[in-house]
Coordinates of N, CA, C and O in Angstrom, one line a residue:
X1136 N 0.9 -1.2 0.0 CA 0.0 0.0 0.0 C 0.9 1.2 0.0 O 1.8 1.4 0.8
X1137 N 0.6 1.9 -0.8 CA 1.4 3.4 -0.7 C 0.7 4.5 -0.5 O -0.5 4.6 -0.8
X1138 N 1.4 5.5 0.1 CA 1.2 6.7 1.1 C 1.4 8.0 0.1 O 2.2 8.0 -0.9
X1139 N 0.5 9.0 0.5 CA 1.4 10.0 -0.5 C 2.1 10.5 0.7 O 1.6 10.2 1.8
X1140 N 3.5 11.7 0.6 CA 4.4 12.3 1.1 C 3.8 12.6 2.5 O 4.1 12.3 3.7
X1141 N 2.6 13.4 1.9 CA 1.9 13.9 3.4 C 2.0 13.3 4.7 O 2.6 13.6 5.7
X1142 N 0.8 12.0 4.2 CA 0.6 11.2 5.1 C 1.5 10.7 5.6 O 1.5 10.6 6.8
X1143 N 2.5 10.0 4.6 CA 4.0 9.7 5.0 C 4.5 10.3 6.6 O 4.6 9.7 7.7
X1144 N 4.7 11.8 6.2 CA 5.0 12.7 7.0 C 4.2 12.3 8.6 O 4.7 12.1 9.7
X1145 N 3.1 12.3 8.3 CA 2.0 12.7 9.2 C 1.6 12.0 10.4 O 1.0 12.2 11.4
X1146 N 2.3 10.5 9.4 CA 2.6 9.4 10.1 C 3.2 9.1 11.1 O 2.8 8.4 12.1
X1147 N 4.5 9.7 10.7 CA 5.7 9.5 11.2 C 6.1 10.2 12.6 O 6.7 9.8 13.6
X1148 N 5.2 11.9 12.0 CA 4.9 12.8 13.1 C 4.2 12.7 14.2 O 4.5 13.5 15.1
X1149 N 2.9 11.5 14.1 CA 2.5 11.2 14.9 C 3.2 9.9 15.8 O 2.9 9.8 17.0
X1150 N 4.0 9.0 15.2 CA 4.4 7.9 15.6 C 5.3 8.8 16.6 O 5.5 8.4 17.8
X1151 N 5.7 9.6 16.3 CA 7.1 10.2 17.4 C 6.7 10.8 18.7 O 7.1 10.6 19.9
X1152 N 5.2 12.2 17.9 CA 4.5 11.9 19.5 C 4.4 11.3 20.6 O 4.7 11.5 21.8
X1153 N 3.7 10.1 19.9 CA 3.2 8.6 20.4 C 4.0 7.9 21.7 O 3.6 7.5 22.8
X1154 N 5.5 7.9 20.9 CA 6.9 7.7 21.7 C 7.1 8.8 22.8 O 7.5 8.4 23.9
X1155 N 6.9 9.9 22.7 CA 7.4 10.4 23.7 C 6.1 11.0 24.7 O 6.4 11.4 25.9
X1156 N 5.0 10.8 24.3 CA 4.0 10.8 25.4 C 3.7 9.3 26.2 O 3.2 9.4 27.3
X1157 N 4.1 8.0 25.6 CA 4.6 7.0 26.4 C 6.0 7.5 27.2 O 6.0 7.0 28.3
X1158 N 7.1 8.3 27.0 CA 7.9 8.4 27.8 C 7.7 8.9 28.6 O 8.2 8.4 29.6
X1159 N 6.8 10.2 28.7 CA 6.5 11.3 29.6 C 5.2 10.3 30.6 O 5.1 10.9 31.7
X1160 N 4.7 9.5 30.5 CA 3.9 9.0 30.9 C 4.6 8.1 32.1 O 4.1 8.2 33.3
X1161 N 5.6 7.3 31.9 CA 6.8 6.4 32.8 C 6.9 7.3 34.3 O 7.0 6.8 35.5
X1162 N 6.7 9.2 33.7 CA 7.0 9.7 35.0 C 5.9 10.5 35.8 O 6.1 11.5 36.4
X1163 N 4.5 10.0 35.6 CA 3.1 10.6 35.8 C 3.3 10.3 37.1 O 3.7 9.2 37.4
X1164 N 2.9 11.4 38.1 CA 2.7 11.0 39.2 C 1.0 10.8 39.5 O 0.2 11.7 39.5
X1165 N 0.5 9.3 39.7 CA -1.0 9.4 39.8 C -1.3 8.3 40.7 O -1.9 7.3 40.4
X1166 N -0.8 8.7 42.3 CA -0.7 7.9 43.1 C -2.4 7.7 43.7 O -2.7 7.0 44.7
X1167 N -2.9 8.2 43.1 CA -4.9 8.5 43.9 C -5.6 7.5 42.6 O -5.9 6.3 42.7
X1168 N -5.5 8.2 41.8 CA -6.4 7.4 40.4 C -5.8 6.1 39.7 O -6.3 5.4 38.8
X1169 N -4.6 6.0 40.2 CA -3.6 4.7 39.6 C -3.6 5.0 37.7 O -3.5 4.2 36.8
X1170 N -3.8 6.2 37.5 CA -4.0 6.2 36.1 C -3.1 7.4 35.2 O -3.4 8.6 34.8
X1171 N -2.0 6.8 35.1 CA -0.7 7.8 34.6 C -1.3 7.9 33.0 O -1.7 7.1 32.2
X1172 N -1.1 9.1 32.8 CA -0.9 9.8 31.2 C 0.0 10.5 31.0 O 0.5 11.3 31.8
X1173 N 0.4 10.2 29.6 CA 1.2 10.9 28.8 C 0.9 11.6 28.0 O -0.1 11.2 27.3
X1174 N 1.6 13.3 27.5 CA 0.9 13.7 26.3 C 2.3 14.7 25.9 O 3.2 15.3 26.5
X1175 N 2.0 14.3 24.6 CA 3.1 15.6 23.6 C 2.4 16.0 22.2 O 1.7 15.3 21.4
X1176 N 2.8 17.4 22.4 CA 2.2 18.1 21.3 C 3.5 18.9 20.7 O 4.5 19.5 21.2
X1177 N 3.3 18.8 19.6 CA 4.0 19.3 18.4 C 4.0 21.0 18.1 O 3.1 21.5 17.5
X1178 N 4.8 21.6 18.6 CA 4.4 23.5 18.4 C 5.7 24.0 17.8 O 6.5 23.7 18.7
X1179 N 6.3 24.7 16.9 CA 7.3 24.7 16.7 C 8.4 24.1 15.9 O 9.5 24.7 15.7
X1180 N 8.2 23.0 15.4 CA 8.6 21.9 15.0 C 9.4 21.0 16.3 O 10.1 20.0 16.0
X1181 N 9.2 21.2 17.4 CA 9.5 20.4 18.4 C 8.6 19.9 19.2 O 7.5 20.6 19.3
X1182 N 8.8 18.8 19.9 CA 8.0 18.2 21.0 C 7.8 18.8 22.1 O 8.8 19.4 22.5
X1183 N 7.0 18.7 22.7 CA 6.7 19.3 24.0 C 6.5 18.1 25.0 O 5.3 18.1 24.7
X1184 N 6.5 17.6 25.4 CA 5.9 16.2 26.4 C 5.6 16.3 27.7 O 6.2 17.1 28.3
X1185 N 4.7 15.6 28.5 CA 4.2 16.2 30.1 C 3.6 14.6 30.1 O 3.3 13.8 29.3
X1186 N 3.7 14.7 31.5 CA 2.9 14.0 32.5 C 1.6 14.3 32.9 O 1.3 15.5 32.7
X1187 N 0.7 13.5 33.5 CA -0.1 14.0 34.8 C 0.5 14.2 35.6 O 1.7 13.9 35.8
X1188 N -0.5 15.0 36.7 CA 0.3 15.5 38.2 C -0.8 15.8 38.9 O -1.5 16.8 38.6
X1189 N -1.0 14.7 39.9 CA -2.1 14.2 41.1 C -2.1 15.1 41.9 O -1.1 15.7 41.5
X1190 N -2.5 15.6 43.0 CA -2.8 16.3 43.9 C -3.9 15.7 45.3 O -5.1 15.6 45.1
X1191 N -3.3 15.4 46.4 CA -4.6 14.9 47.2 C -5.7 15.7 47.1 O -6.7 15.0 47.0
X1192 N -5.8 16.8 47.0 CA -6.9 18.0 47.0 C -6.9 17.9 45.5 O -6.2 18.5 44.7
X1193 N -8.1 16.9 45.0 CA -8.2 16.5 43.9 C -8.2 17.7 43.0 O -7.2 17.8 42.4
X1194 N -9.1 18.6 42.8 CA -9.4 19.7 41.6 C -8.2 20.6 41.2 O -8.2 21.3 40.3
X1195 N -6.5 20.3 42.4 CA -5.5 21.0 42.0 C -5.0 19.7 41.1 O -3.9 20.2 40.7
X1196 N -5.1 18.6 40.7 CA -4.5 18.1 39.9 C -4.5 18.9 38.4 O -5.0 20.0 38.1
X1197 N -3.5 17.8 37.8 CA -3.1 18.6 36.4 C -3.3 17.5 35.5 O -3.0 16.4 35.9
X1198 N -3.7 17.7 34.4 CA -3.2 16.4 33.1 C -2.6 16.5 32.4 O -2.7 17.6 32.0
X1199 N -1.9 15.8 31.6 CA -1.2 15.9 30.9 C -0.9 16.9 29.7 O 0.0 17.7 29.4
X1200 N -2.5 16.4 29.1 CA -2.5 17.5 27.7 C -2.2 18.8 28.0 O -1.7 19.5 27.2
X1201 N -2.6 19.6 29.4 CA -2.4 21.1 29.4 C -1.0 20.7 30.4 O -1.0 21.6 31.2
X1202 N -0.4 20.2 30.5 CA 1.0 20.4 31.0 C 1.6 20.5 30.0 O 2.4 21.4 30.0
X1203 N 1.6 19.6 28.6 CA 2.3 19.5 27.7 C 2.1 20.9 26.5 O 2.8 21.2 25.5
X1204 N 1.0 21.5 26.9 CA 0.5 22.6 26.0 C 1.1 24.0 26.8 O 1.6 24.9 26.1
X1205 N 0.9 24.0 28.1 CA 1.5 24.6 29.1 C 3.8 25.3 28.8 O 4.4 26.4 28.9
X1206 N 4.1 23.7 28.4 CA 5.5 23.7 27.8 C 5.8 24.3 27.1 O 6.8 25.1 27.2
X1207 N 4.6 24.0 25.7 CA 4.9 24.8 24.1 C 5.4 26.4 24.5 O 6.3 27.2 24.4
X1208 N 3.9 26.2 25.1 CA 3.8 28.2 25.7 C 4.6 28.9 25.6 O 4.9 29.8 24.8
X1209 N 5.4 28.2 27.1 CA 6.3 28.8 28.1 C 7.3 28.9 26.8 O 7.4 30.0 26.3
X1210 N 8.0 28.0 26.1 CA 8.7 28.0 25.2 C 8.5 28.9 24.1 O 9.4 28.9 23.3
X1211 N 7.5 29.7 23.8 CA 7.4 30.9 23.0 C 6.3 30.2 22.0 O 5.9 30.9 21.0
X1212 N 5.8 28.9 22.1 CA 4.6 28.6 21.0 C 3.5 29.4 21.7 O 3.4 29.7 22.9
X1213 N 2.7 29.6 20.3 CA 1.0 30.2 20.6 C 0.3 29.0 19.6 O -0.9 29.2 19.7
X1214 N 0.6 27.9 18.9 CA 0.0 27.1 17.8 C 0.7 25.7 18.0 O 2.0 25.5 18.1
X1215 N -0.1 24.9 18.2 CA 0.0 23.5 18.5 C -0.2 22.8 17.0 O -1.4 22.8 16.7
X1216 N 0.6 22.2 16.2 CA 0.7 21.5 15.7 C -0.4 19.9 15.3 O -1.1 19.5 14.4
X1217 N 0.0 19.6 16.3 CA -0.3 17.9 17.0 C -0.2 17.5 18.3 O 0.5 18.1 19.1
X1218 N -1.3 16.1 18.7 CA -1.1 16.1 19.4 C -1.6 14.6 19.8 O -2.6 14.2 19.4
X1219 N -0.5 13.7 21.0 CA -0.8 12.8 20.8 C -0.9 12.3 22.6 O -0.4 13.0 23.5
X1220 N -1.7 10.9 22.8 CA -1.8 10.9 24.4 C -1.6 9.4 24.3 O -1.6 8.7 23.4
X1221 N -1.5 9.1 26.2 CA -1.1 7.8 26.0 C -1.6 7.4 27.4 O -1.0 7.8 28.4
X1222 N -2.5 6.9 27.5 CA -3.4 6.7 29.0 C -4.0 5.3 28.9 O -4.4 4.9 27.8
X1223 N -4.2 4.4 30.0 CA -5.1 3.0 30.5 C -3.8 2.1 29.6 O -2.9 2.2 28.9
X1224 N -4.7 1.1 30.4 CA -4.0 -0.2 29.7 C -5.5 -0.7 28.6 O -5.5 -1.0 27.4
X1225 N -6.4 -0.5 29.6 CA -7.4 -0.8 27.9 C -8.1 0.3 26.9 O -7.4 1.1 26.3
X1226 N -8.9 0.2 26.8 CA -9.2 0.8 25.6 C -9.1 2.9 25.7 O -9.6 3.7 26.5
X1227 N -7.9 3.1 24.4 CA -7.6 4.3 24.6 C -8.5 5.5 25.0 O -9.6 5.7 24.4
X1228 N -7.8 6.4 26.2 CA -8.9 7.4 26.7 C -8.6 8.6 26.0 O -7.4 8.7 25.7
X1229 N -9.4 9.5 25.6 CA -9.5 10.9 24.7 C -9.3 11.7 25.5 O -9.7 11.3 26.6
X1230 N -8.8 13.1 25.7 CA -8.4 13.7 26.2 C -9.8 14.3 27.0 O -10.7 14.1 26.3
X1231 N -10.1 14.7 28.0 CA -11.2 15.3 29.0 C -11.6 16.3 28.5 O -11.2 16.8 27.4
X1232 N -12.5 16.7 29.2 CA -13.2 18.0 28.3 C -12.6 19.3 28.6 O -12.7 20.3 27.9
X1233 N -12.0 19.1 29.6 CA -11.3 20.8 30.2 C -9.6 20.6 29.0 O -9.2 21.5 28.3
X1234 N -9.2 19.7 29.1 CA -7.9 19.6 28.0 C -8.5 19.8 26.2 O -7.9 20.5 25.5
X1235 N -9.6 19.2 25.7 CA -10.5 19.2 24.3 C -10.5 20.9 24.2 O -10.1 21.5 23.2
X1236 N -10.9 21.8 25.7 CA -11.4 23.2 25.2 C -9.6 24.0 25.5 O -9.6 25.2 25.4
X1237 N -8.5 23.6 25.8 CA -7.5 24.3 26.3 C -7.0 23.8 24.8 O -6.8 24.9 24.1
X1238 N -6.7 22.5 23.9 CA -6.5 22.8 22.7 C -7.1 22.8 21.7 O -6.8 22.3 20.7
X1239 N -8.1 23.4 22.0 CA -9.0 24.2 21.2 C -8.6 25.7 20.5 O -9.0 26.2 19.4
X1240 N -7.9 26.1 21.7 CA -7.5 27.4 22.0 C -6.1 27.4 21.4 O -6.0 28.5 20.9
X1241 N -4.8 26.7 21.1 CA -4.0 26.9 20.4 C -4.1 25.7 19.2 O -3.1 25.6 18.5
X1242 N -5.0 25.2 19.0 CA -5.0 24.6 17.6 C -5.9 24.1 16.8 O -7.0 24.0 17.2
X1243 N -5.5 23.8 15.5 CA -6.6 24.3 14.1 C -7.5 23.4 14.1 O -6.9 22.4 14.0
X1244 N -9.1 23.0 14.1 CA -9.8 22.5 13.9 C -9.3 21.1 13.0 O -10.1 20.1 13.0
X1245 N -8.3 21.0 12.5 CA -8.0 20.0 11.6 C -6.5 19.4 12.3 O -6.0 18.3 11.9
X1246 N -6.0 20.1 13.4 CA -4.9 19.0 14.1 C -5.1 18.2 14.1 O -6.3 17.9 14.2
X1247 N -4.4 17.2 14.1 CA -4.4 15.8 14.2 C -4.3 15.6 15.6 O -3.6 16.3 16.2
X1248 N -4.9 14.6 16.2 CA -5.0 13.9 17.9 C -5.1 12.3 17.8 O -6.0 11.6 17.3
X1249 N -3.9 12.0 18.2 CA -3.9 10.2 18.7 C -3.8 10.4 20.0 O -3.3 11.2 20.7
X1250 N -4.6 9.0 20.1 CA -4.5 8.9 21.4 C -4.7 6.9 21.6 O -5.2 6.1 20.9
X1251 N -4.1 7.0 22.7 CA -3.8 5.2 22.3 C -3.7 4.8 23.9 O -3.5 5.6 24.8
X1252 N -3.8 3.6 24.0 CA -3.5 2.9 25.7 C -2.0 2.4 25.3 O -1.4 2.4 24.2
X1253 N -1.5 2.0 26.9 CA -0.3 2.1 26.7 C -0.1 0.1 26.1 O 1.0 -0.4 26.4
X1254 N -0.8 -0.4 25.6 CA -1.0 -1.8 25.2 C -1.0 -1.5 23.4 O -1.0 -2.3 22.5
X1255 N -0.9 0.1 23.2 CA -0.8 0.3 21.4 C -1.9 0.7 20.5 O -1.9 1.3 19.5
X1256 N -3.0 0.2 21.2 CA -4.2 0.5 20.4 C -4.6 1.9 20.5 O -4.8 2.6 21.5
X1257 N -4.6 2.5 18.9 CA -4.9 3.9 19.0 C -5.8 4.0 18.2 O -6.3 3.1 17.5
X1258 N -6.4 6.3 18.4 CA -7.2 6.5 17.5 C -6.7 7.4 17.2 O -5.9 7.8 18.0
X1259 N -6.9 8.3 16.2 CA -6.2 9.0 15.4 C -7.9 9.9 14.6 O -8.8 9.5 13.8
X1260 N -7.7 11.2 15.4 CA -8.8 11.8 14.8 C -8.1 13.5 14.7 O -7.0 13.7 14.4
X1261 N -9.3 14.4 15.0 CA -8.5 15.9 15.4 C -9.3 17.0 16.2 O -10.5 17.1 16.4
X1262 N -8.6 17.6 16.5 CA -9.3 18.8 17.6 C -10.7 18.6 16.9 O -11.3 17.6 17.3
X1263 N -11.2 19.6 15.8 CA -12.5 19.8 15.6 C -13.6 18.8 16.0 O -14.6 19.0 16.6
X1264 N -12.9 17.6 15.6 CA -13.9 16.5 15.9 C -13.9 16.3 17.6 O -14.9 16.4 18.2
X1265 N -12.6 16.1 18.2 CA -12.7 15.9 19.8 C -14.1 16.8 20.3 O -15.0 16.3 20.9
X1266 N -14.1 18.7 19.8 CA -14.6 19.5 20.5 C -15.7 20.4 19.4 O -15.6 21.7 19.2
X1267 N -16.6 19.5 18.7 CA -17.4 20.6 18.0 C -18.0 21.7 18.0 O -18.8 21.8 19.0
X1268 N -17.9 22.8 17.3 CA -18.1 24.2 17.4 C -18.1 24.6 18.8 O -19.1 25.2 19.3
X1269 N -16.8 24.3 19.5 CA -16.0 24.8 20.6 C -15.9 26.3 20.6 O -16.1 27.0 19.6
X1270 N -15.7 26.8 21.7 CA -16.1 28.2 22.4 C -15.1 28.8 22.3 O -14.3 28.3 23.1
X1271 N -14.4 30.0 21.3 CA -12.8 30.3 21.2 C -13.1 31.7 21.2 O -14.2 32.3 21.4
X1272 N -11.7 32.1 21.0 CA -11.7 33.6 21.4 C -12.8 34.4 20.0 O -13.1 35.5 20.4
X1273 N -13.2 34.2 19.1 CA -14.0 34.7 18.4 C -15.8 35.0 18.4 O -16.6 35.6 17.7
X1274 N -15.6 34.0 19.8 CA -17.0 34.0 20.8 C -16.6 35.5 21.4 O -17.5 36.3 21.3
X1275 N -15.5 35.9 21.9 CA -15.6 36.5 22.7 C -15.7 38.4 22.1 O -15.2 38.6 21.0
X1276 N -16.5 39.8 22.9 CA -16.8 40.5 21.9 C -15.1 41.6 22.1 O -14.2 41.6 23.0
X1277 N -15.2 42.3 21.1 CA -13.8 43.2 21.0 C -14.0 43.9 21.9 O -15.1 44.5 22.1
X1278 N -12.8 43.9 22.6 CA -12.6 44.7 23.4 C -12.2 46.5 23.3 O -11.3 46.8 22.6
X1279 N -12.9 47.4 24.1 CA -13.2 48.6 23.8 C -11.7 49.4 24.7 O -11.6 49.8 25.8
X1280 N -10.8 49.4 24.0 CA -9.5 50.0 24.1 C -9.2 51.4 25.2 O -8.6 51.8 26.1
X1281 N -10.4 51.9 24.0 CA -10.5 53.4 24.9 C -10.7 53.5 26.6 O -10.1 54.2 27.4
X1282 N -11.8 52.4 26.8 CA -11.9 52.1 28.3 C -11.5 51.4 29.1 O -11.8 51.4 30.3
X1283 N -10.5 50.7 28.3 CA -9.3 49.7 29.0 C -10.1 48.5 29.5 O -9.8 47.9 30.6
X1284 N -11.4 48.0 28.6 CA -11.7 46.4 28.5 C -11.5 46.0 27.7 O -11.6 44.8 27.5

């Protein structure tokens, strides 16, 4: 079966994610929910990668996808590429709904998102679809300069 260039590409871009949100995942601290994730996202032409990070006082926990989107940031991205996750041993989990609307916010309706258990089985879809006609800064109305909102 053959590929054109793209996909080739697209492939491969995701296979590397894939790799390094399984690595970032090795160091998830998720001593409450027993359920470590991994996530790297593509901003820049480099990887970004994160863990989860548990918290006893459950609602200060973190997950992955916005630690790893968190990264790009700090690193000078505003535009997320890709993005790939790596959670459960059975059937792969999609990113939550509070991470779906945070990359929503740096990436294109048509990003690519895998997401797979750490047993291999993946799915391979994209923001738009994770988070349909999601709430972005275009919801929001222009702000009036003169009056400093």
């Amino acid at each position: 079966m053959s590929y054109s260039p793209r996909v080739k590409s697209q492939k491969a871009r995701l296979s590397g994610l894939l790799r390094a949100a399984a690595a970032a995942r090795k160091n998830a601290y998720a001593p409450y929910s027993g359920f470590p994730v991994g996530a790297a996202v593509l901003a820049g032409g480099r990887i970004f990668a994160a863990c989860n990070l548990e918290n006893s006082s459950y609602p200060l926990s973190m997950c992955a996808e916005r630690n790893a989107v968190g990264k790009a940031v700090a690193a000078g991205n505003q535009r997320i590429d890709a993005v790939a996750v790596v959670a459960g041993d059975g059937p792969p989990a999609a990113p939550c709904g509070g991470c779906r609307q945070v990359l929503s916010e740096f990436c294109a309706p048509d990003a690519p998102v895998v997401y797979a258990s750490a047993s291999g089985r993946s799915v391979t879809t994209d923001v738009g679809s994770l988070l349909p006609d999601s709430f972005g800064p275009a919801n929001l109305p222009a702000r009036d300069r003169r009056r400093g909102r």
